[in-house]
Tab-separated table of N, CA, C and O in Angstrom:
chain	number	residue	atom	x	y	z
D	1	MET	N	-23.393	-26.045	-73.377
D	1	MET	CA	-24.296	-26.588	-72.378
D	1	MET	C	-25.728	-26.392	-72.861
D	1	MET	O	-25.985	-25.568	-73.740
D	2	ASN	N	-26.676	-27.110	-72.279
D	2	ASN	CA	-28.077	-26.957	-72.650
D	2	ASN	C	-28.742	-25.914	-71.753
D	2	ASN	O	-28.126	-25.394	-70.822
D	3	PHE	N	-30.029	-25.620	-72.029
D	3	PHE	CA	-30.699	-24.567	-71.271
D	3	PHE	C	-30.875	-24.938	-69.800
D	3	PHE	O	-30.830	-24.065	-68.931
D	4	GLY	N	-31.058	-26.213	-69.499
D	4	GLY	CA	-31.167	-26.624	-68.103
D	4	GLY	C	-29.929	-26.256	-67.305
D	4	GLY	O	-30.022	-25.755	-66.181
D	5	HIS	N	-28.756	-26.470	-67.896
D	5	HIS	CA	-27.506	-26.090	-67.231
D	5	HIS	C	-27.386	-24.572	-67.157
D	5	HIS	O	-26.933	-24.029	-66.147
D	6	ALA	N	-27.789	-23.887	-68.229
D	6	ALA	CA	-27.734	-22.418	-68.236
D	6	ALA	C	-28.633	-21.852	-67.136
D	6	ALA	O	-28.241	-20.918	-66.428
D	7	LEU	N	-29.813	-22.434	-66.970
D	7	LEU	CA	-30.731	-21.972	-65.935
D	7	LEU	C	-30.138	-22.170	-64.540
D	7	LEU	O	-30.277	-21.312	-63.667
D	8	ALA	N	-29.455	-23.273	-64.327
D	8	ALA	CA	-28.800	-23.504	-63.035
D	8	ALA	C	-27.759	-22.422	-62.767
D	8	ALA	O	-27.645	-21.926	-61.642
D	9	HIS	N	-27.009	-22.028	-63.791
D	9	HIS	CA	-26.027	-20.953	-63.630
D	9	HIS	C	-26.721	-19.622	-63.344
D	9	HIS	O	-26.237	-18.832	-62.526
D	10	LEU	N	-27.845	-19.360	-64.011
D	10	LEU	CA	-28.602	-18.133	-63.727
D	10	LEU	C	-29.035	-18.108	-62.272
D	10	LEU	O	-28.913	-17.079	-61.600
D	11	ARG	N	-29.516	-19.240	-61.778
D	11	ARG	CA	-29.959	-19.313	-60.379
D	11	ARG	C	-28.802	-19.116	-59.410
D	11	ARG	O	-29.013	-18.698	-58.266
D	12	ASP	N	-27.583	-19.415	-59.845
D	12	ASP	CA	-26.394	-19.202	-59.016
D	12	ASP	C	-25.851	-17.781	-59.132
D	12	ASP	O	-24.785	-17.483	-58.600
D	13	GLY	N	-26.556	-16.911	-59.879
D	13	GLY	CA	-26.149	-15.513	-59.991
D	13	GLY	C	-25.201	-15.212	-61.136
D	13	GLY	O	-24.647	-14.125	-61.209
D	14	GLN	N	-25.004	-16.176	-62.028
D	14	GLN	CA	-24.107	-15.963	-63.158
D	14	GLN	C	-24.885	-15.526	-64.392
D	14	GLN	O	-26.101	-15.711	-64.472
D	15	LYS	N	-24.180	-14.947	-65.350
D	15	LYS	CA	-24.760	-14.538	-66.628
D	15	LYS	C	-24.455	-15.611	-67.664
D	15	LYS	O	-23.400	-16.241	-67.618
D	16	VAL	N	-25.398	-15.797	-68.600
D	16	VAL	CA	-25.210	-16.771	-69.671
D	16	VAL	C	-25.504	-16.124	-71.024
D	16	VAL	O	-26.176	-15.090	-71.096
D	17	THR	N	-24.996	-16.751	-72.074
D	17	THR	CA	-25.211	-16.284	-73.435
D	17	THR	C	-25.258	-17.488	-74.355
D	17	THR	O	-24.991	-18.611	-73.923
D	18	ARG	N	-25.591	-17.237	-75.613
D	18	ARG	CA	-25.600	-18.302	-76.624
D	18	ARG	C	-24.672	-17.937	-77.754
D	18	ARG	O	-24.643	-16.795	-78.213
D	19	ASP	N	-23.928	-18.914	-78.249
D	19	ASP	CA	-23.092	-18.698	-79.428
D	19	ASP	C	-23.954	-18.451	-80.664
D	19	ASP	O	-23.535	-17.755	-81.582
D	20	GLY	N	-25.177	-18.990	-80.697
D	20	GLY	CA	-26.048	-18.874	-81.850
D	20	GLY	C	-26.757	-17.541	-81.996
D	20	GLY	O	-27.414	-17.304	-83.006
D	21	TRP	N	-26.664	-16.666	-81.010
D	21	TRP	CA	-27.303	-15.360	-81.137
D	21	TRP	C	-26.522	-14.491	-82.100
D	21	TRP	O	-25.284	-14.441	-82.061
D	22	ASN	N	-27.231	-13.764	-82.951
D	22	ASN	CA	-26.586	-12.912	-83.950
D	22	ASN	C	-25.866	-11.725	-83.325
D	22	ASN	O	-24.802	-11.341	-83.759
D	23	GLY	N	-26.460	-11.136	-82.304
D	23	GLY	CA	-25.852	-9.968	-81.669
D	23	GLY	C	-24.742	-10.359	-80.723
D	23	GLY	O	-24.883	-11.283	-79.932
D	24	LYS	N	-23.640	-9.675	-80.811
D	24	LYS	CA	-22.514	-9.948	-79.915
D	24	LYS	C	-22.666	-9.133	-78.636
D	24	LYS	O	-23.166	-8.020	-78.641
D	25	GLY	N	-22.243	-9.705	-77.532
D	25	GLY	CA	-22.307	-9.010	-76.253
D	25	GLY	C	-23.642	-9.141	-75.534
D	25	GLY	O	-23.842	-8.537	-74.487
D	26	MET	N	-24.552	-9.939	-76.087
D	26	MET	CA	-25.845	-10.146	-75.440
D	26	MET	C	-25.704	-11.212	-74.359
D	26	MET	O	-24.956	-12.168	-74.523
D	27	TRP	N	-26.418	-11.040	-73.249
D	27	TRP	CA	-26.382	-12.018	-72.182
D	27	TRP	C	-27.686	-11.983	-71.392
D	27	TRP	O	-28.461	-11.032	-71.502
D	28	LEU	N	-27.896	-13.020	-70.580
D	28	LEU	CA	-29.060	-13.117	-69.704
D	28	LEU	C	-28.613	-13.136	-68.254
D	28	LEU	O	-27.527	-13.619	-67.929
D	29	ALA	N	-29.491	-12.643	-67.384
D	29	ALA	CA	-29.283	-12.727	-65.941
D	29	ALA	C	-30.645	-12.914	-65.282
D	29	ALA	O	-31.686	-12.639	-65.884
D	30	LEU	N	-30.625	-13.378	-64.059
D	30	LEU	CA	-31.854	-13.592	-63.289
D	30	LEU	C	-31.953	-12.511	-62.228
D	30	LEU	O	-30.980	-12.251	-61.503
D	31	GLN	N	-33.108	-11.885	-62.141
D	31	GLN	CA	-33.346	-10.846	-61.137
D	31	GLN	C	-34.284	-11.385	-60.073
D	31	GLN	O	-35.384	-11.842	-60.396
D	32	ALA	N	-33.844	-11.360	-58.840
D	32	ALA	CA	-34.706	-11.736	-57.715
D	32	ALA	C	-35.237	-10.442	-57.102
D	32	ALA	O	-34.449	-9.581	-56.696
D	33	PRO	N	-36.544	-10.249	-57.050
D	33	PRO	CA	-37.109	-9.015	-56.506
D	33	PRO	C	-36.750	-8.819	-55.033
D	33	PRO	O	-36.545	-9.779	-54.293
D	34	ASP	N	-36.686	-7.562	-54.628
D	34	ASP	CA	-36.493	-7.220	-53.228
D	34	ASP	C	-37.651	-6.318	-52.799
D	34	ASP	O	-38.611	-6.130	-53.543
D	35	GLN	N	-37.574	-5.743	-51.623
D	35	GLN	CA	-38.678	-4.949	-51.086
D	35	GLN	C	-38.950	-3.686	-51.902
D	35	GLN	O	-40.024	-3.097	-51.806
D	36	HIS	N	-38.008	-3.250	-52.751
D	36	HIS	CA	-38.185	-2.048	-53.557
D	36	HIS	C	-38.633	-2.355	-54.989
D	36	HIS	O	-38.874	-1.440	-55.768
D	37	SER	N	-38.742	-3.621	-55.340
D	37	SER	CA	-39.090	-4.021	-56.704
D	37	SER	C	-40.589	-3.903	-56.955
D	37	SER	O	-41.398	-4.096	-56.050
D	38	LYS	N	-40.919	-3.618	-58.193
D	38	LYS	CA	-42.321	-3.651	-58.605
D	38	LYS	C	-42.749	-5.079	-58.933
D	38	LYS	O	-43.925	-5.393	-58.921
D	39	MET	N	-41.783	-5.942	-59.238
D	39	MET	CA	-42.077	-7.343	-59.533
D	39	MET	C	-42.092	-8.133	-58.232
D	39	MET	O	-41.367	-7.807	-57.293
D	40	SER	N	-42.894	-9.192	-58.212
D	40	SER	CA	-42.977	-9.985	-56.981
D	40	SER	C	-42.376	-11.378	-57.132
D	40	SER	O	-42.302	-12.123	-56.160
D	41	ARG	N	-41.934	-11.731	-58.347
D	41	ARG	CA	-41.312	-13.038	-58.583
D	41	ARG	C	-40.041	-12.847	-59.398
D	41	ARG	O	-39.904	-11.873	-60.130
D	42	PRO	N	-39.115	-13.795	-59.302
D	42	PRO	CA	-37.892	-13.700	-60.097
D	42	PRO	C	-38.209	-13.706	-61.596
D	42	PRO	O	-39.219	-14.275	-62.019
D	43	TYR	N	-37.349	-13.068	-62.359
D	43	TYR	CA	-37.513	-13.037	-63.816
D	43	TYR	C	-36.144	-12.965	-64.481
D	43	TYR	O	-35.168	-12.531	-63.877
D	44	ILE	N	-36.102	-13.419	-65.736
D	44	ILE	CA	-34.875	-13.383	-66.532
D	44	ILE	C	-34.914	-12.142	-67.407
D	44	ILE	O	-35.947	-11.823	-67.998
D	45	TYR	N	-33.795	-11.444	-67.474
D	45	TYR	CA	-33.697	-10.282	-68.352
D	45	TYR	C	-32.460	-10.399	-69.226
D	45	TYR	O	-31.548	-11.166	-68.929
D	46	MET	N	-32.475	-9.642	-70.315
D	46	MET	CA	-31.398	-9.679	-71.312
D	46	MET	C	-30.732	-8.323	-71.433
D	46	MET	O	-31.393	-7.294	-71.357
D	47	SER	N	-29.429	-8.358	-71.647
D	47	SER	CA	-28.702	-7.167	-72.073
D	47	SER	C	-28.587	-7.261	-73.591
D	47	SER	O	-28.036	-8.227	-74.128
D	48	THR	N	-29.151	-6.281	-74.287
D	48	THR	CA	-29.165	-6.289	-75.749
D	48	THR	C	-27.812	-5.833	-76.304
D	48	THR	O	-26.919	-5.433	-75.549
D	49	VAL	N	-27.696	-5.851	-77.622
D	49	VAL	CA	-26.478	-5.390	-78.298
D	49	VAL	C	-26.164	-3.944	-77.901
D	49	VAL	O	-25.006	-3.573	-77.751
D	50	ASP	N	-27.219	-3.143	-77.709
D	50	ASP	CA	-27.045	-1.729	-77.343
D	50	ASP	C	-26.821	-1.523	-75.849
D	50	ASP	O	-26.642	-0.396	-75.397
D	51	GLY	N	-26.875	-2.607	-75.071
D	51	GLY	CA	-26.683	-2.497	-73.627
D	51	GLY	C	-27.957	-2.210	-72.859
D	51	GLY	O	-27.912	-2.015	-71.646
D	52	ASP	N	-29.098	-2.175	-73.552
D	52	ASP	CA	-30.372	-1.997	-72.866
D	52	ASP	C	-30.717	-3.271	-72.120
D	52	ASP	O	-30.414	-4.376	-72.577
D	53	LEU	N	-31.376	-3.145	-70.983
D	53	LEU	CA	-31.837	-4.296	-70.208
D	53	LEU	C	-33.334	-4.442	-70.419
D	53	LEU	O	-34.097	-3.510	-70.166
D	54	VAL	N	-33.748	-5.625	-70.904
D	54	VAL	CA	-35.149	-5.860	-71.248
D	54	VAL	C	-35.587	-7.231	-70.731
D	54	VAL	O	-34.759	-8.142	-70.583
D	55	PRO	N	-36.892	-7.409	-70.468
D	55	PRO	CA	-37.382	-8.738	-70.100
D	55	PRO	C	-37.103	-9.719	-71.235
D	55	PRO	O	-37.085	-9.338	-72.404
D	56	TRP	N	-36.898	-10.992	-70.891
D	56	TRP	CA	-36.582	-12.002	-71.898
D	56	TRP	C	-37.526	-13.184	-71.768
D	56	TRP	O	-37.845	-13.622	-70.655
D	57	VAL	N	-37.982	-13.684	-72.906
D	57	VAL	CA	-38.791	-14.891	-72.978
D	57	VAL	C	-38.104	-15.828	-73.960
D	57	VAL	O	-37.759	-15.436	-75.080
D	58	ALA	N	-37.909	-17.074	-73.562
D	58	ALA	CA	-37.198	-18.051	-74.389
D	58	ALA	C	-38.021	-18.461	-75.604
D	58	ALA	O	-39.230	-18.643	-75.512
D	59	SER	N	-37.337	-18.638	-76.722
D	59	SER	CA	-37.951	-19.221	-77.914
D	59	SER	C	-37.744	-20.738	-77.864
D	59	SER	O	-36.954	-21.242	-77.068
D	60	GLN	N	-38.414	-21.446	-78.743
D	60	GLN	CA	-38.200	-22.888	-78.856
D	60	GLN	C	-36.733	-23.177	-79.172
D	60	GLN	O	-36.133	-24.099	-78.622
D	61	SER	N	-36.158	-22.370	-80.067
D	61	SER	CA	-34.747	-22.561	-80.433
D	61	SER	C	-33.833	-22.374	-79.236
D	61	SER	O	-32.880	-23.133	-79.053
D	62	ASP	N	-34.116	-21.365	-78.410
D	62	ASP	CA	-33.304	-21.133	-77.215
D	62	ASP	C	-33.401	-22.310	-76.252
D	62	ASP	O	-32.395	-22.772	-75.706
D	63	LEU	N	-34.610	-22.797	-76.018
D	63	LEU	CA	-34.813	-23.890	-75.063
D	63	LEU	C	-34.128	-25.179	-75.482
D	63	LEU	O	-33.670	-25.947	-74.640
D	64	LEU	N	-34.050	-25.421	-76.787
D	64	LEU	CA	-33.489	-26.680	-77.280
D	64	LEU	C	-32.018	-26.584	-77.686
D	64	LEU	O	-31.411	-27.595	-78.035
D	65	ALA	N	-31.445	-25.390	-77.628
D	65	ALA	CA	-30.058	-25.189	-78.063
D	65	ALA	C	-29.069	-25.817	-77.079
D	65	ALA	O	-29.325	-25.912	-75.877
D	66	ASP	N	-27.934	-26.221	-77.612
D	66	ASP	CA	-26.836	-26.763	-76.803
D	66	ASP	C	-25.598	-25.867	-76.853
D	66	ASP	O	-24.507	-26.306	-76.494
D	67	ASP	N	-25.779	-24.616	-77.277
D	67	ASP	CA	-24.638	-23.708	-77.400
D	67	ASP	C	-24.617	-22.618	-76.323
D	67	ASP	O	-24.015	-21.573	-76.486
D	68	TRP	N	-25.268	-22.889	-75.192
D	68	TRP	CA	-25.240	-21.954	-74.064
D	68	TRP	C	-23.855	-21.998	-73.407
D	68	TRP	O	-23.198	-23.023	-73.378
D	69	ARG	N	-23.423	-20.847	-72.898
D	69	ARG	CA	-22.162	-20.771	-72.159
D	69	ARG	C	-22.220	-19.619	-71.185
D	69	ARG	O	-23.100	-18.750	-71.277
D	70	LEU	N	-21.285	-19.575	-70.258
D	70	LEU	CA	-21.207	-18.454	-69.333
D	70	LEU	C	-20.789	-17.205	-70.086
D	70	LEU	O	-19.952	-17.261	-70.992
D	71	ALA	N	-21.385	-16.089	-69.727
D	71	ALA	CA	-21.070	-14.814	-70.386
D	71	ALA	C	-19.884	-14.152	-69.735
D	71	ALA	O	-19.575	-14.379	-68.602
């Protein structure tokens, strides 16, 4: 699927990943802030190969890729 479809799945609360990523087990999710959050707007975060959760920003390659799938 393309990134537009992946984003729709993120908005539905699902996790997505790319076949083209070198690290296995990496995925993205969307976080919607609540009253206890320091953030005030939704943001996308990644689970790294090590299982760390970090903010994620798309690259040009990510945005144009067609190898997105549900994680």
